[in-house]
Amino acid sequence: DGGITQSPKYLFRKEGQNVTLSCEQNLNHDAMYWYRQDPGQGLRLIYYSQIVNDFQKGDIAEGYSVSREKKESFPLTVTSAQKNPTAFYLCASSARREYTEAFFGQGTRLTVV
Amino acid sequence: AQKITQTQPGMFVQEKEAVTLDCTYDTSDPSYGLFWYKQPSSGEMIFLIYQGSYDQQNATEGRYSLNFQKARKSANLVISASQLGDSAMYFCAMREGNTGGFKTIFGAGTRLFVKA
């Protein structure tokens, strides 16, 4: 079945450590996105990529980094520079057109202690 | 700049009644898509309905319809015959076309409570 896989579902890390969240899709989508969601809040765009080897900062990119070496994969690294990394992270992908919906992974809940 | 606004943090509706969730947007791109998603407490994002900027008619999908008023830049979601399972967060989203780099942003969301 086609879809987006995020792993792990739950992640615990100590403060000061970098952590990488995985996102893989087999939908043959060009565009991929990372969003952050805090409790009771909306989705805020961290980074997005329209094609392989290219990505753009979203509204809250500070403290995060990404790579897009393969079409299927768009990993997100939460660095120690991110002040409040505890949140729910959602990865999405879409065709590179404005009139098709984005498909989402199940999310990764990151807790930094 | 691209922007989505949902002004209703929470809404209550009686079961079997209709409810309208508001969404306004701002963009300078003439080509864009508007989307509504439902997020239950499990956290998954469920796509509900889509409206294109050039579409002449309002989109409908089962009990969901989108009241698209382009001149007012609004794209309200109407849920008819509400069910208890409709209780969830609802997000309005917009993706600009090539001019905007196909960036997709979301509003802050509206939490809908359906009462029995």
mmCIF file of C-alpha atoms in Angstrom, chain A residues 9 31 33 35 37 40-45 48 50 56-59 88 90 93-106 109, chain B residues 31-35 37 39 41-45 47 50 52-54 89 91 95-98 100-109 111:
data_model
loop_
_atom_site.group_PDB
_atom_site.id
_atom_site.type_symbol
_atom_site.label_atom_id
_atom_site.label_comp_id
_atom_site.label_asym_id
_atom_site.label_seq_id
_atom_site.Cartn_x
_atom_site.Cartn_y
_atom_site.Cartn_z
ATOM 1 C CA LYS A 9 6.038 6.963 16.887
ATOM 2 C CA ALA A 31 6.994 17.567 -2.508
ATOM 3 C CA TYR A 33 6.906 18.795 4.289
ATOM 4 C CA TYR A 35 5.255 20.402 10.486
ATOM 5 C CA GLN A 37 2.233 20.786 16.330
ATOM 6 C CA GLY A 40 -4.117 22.315 21.076
ATOM 7 C CA GLN A 41 -2.364 24.282 18.353
ATOM 8 C CA GLY A 42 -2.209 24.309 14.596
ATOM 9 C CA LEU A 43 0.482 22.952 12.287
ATOM 10 C CA ARG A 44 3.484 25.163 11.763
ATOM 11 C CA LEU A 45 5.725 24.589 8.758
ATOM 12 C CA TYR A 48 9.568 21.837 2.806
ATOM 13 C CA GLN A 50 9.776 20.442 -3.835
ATOM 14 C CA GLN A 56 13.247 25.741 1.767
ATOM 15 C CA LYS A 57 12.783 27.049 5.275
ATOM 16 C CA GLY A 58 9.288 27.326 6.607
ATOM 17 C CA ASP A 59 8.084 29.622 9.354
ATOM 18 C CA PHE A 88 4.270 16.359 17.834
ATOM 19 C CA LEU A 90 4.087 15.504 11.254
ATOM 20 C CA SER A 93 3.960 14.704 0.955
ATOM 21 C CA SER A 94 2.081 15.860 -2.108
ATOM 22 C CA ALA A 95 2.332 16.113 -5.841
ATOM 23 C CA ARG A 96 3.984 19.344 -6.922
ATOM 24 C CA ARG A 97 0.701 20.951 -7.860
ATOM 25 C CA GLU A 98 -1.601 23.268 -5.947
ATOM 26 C CA TYR A 99 -4.734 21.200 -6.473
ATOM 27 C CA THR A 100 -3.937 17.883 -4.829
ATOM 28 C CA GLU A 101 -4.133 17.105 -1.157
ATOM 29 C CA ALA A 102 -1.174 16.346 1.036
ATOM 30 C CA PHE A 103 -0.873 12.909 2.617
ATOM 31 C CA PHE A 104 0.351 12.670 6.178
ATOM 32 C CA GLY A 105 2.303 10.215 8.240
ATOM 33 C CA GLN A 106 1.124 9.108 11.665
ATOM 34 C CA ARG A 109 5.816 12.537 19.432
ATOM 35 C CA SER B 31 -3.536 29.888 -8.525
ATOM 36 C CA TYR B 32 -3.995 28.105 -5.232
ATOM 37 C CA GLY B 33 -5.750 25.228 -3.575
ATOM 38 C CA LEU B 34 -7.740 25.249 -0.358
ATOM 39 C CA PHE B 35 -8.084 22.147 1.806
ATOM 40 C CA TYR B 37 -8.472 18.311 7.239
ATOM 41 C CA GLN B 39 -7.624 15.574 13.175
ATOM 42 C CA SER B 41 -7.563 12.750 19.153
ATOM 43 C CA SER B 42 -5.373 9.992 17.673
ATOM 44 C CA GLY B 43 -3.413 12.688 15.836
ATOM 45 C CA GLU B 44 -3.823 11.442 12.280
ATOM 46 C CA MET B 45 -4.687 13.978 9.592
ATOM 47 C CA PHE B 47 -8.278 14.922 4.221
ATOM 48 C CA TYR B 50 -10.564 20.517 -1.668
ATOM 49 C CA GLY B 52 -9.292 25.158 -6.410
ATOM 50 C CA SER B 53 -9.008 28.886 -6.939
ATOM 51 C CA TYR B 54 -10.392 28.598 -10.469
ATOM 52 C CA MET B 89 -9.910 19.420 15.396
ATOM 53 C CA PHE B 91 -7.785 22.608 9.961
ATOM 54 C CA ARG B 95 -1.167 25.637 -1.113
ATOM 55 C CA GLU B 96 -0.016 28.271 -3.542
ATOM 56 C CA GLY B 97 0.918 27.403 -7.092
ATOM 57 C CA ASN B 98 4.274 27.600 -8.792
ATOM 58 C CA GLY B 100 4.535 30.435 -4.263
ATOM 59 C CA GLY B 101 6.697 27.367 -4.540
ATOM 60 C CA PHE B 102 3.804 25.037 -3.702
ATOM 61 C CA LYS B 103 4.208 25.866 -0.041
ATOM 62 C CA THR B 104 1.364 24.514 2.123
ATOM 63 C CA ILE B 105 0.360 26.282 5.310
ATOM 64 C CA PHE B 106 -2.336 25.589 7.894
ATOM 65 C CA GLY B 107 -4.600 27.654 10.092
ATOM 66 C CA ALA B 108 -4.660 27.367 13.874
ATOM 67 C CA GLY B 109 -7.633 25.025 13.787
ATOM 68 C CA ARG B 111 -12.065 22.214 17.828
#
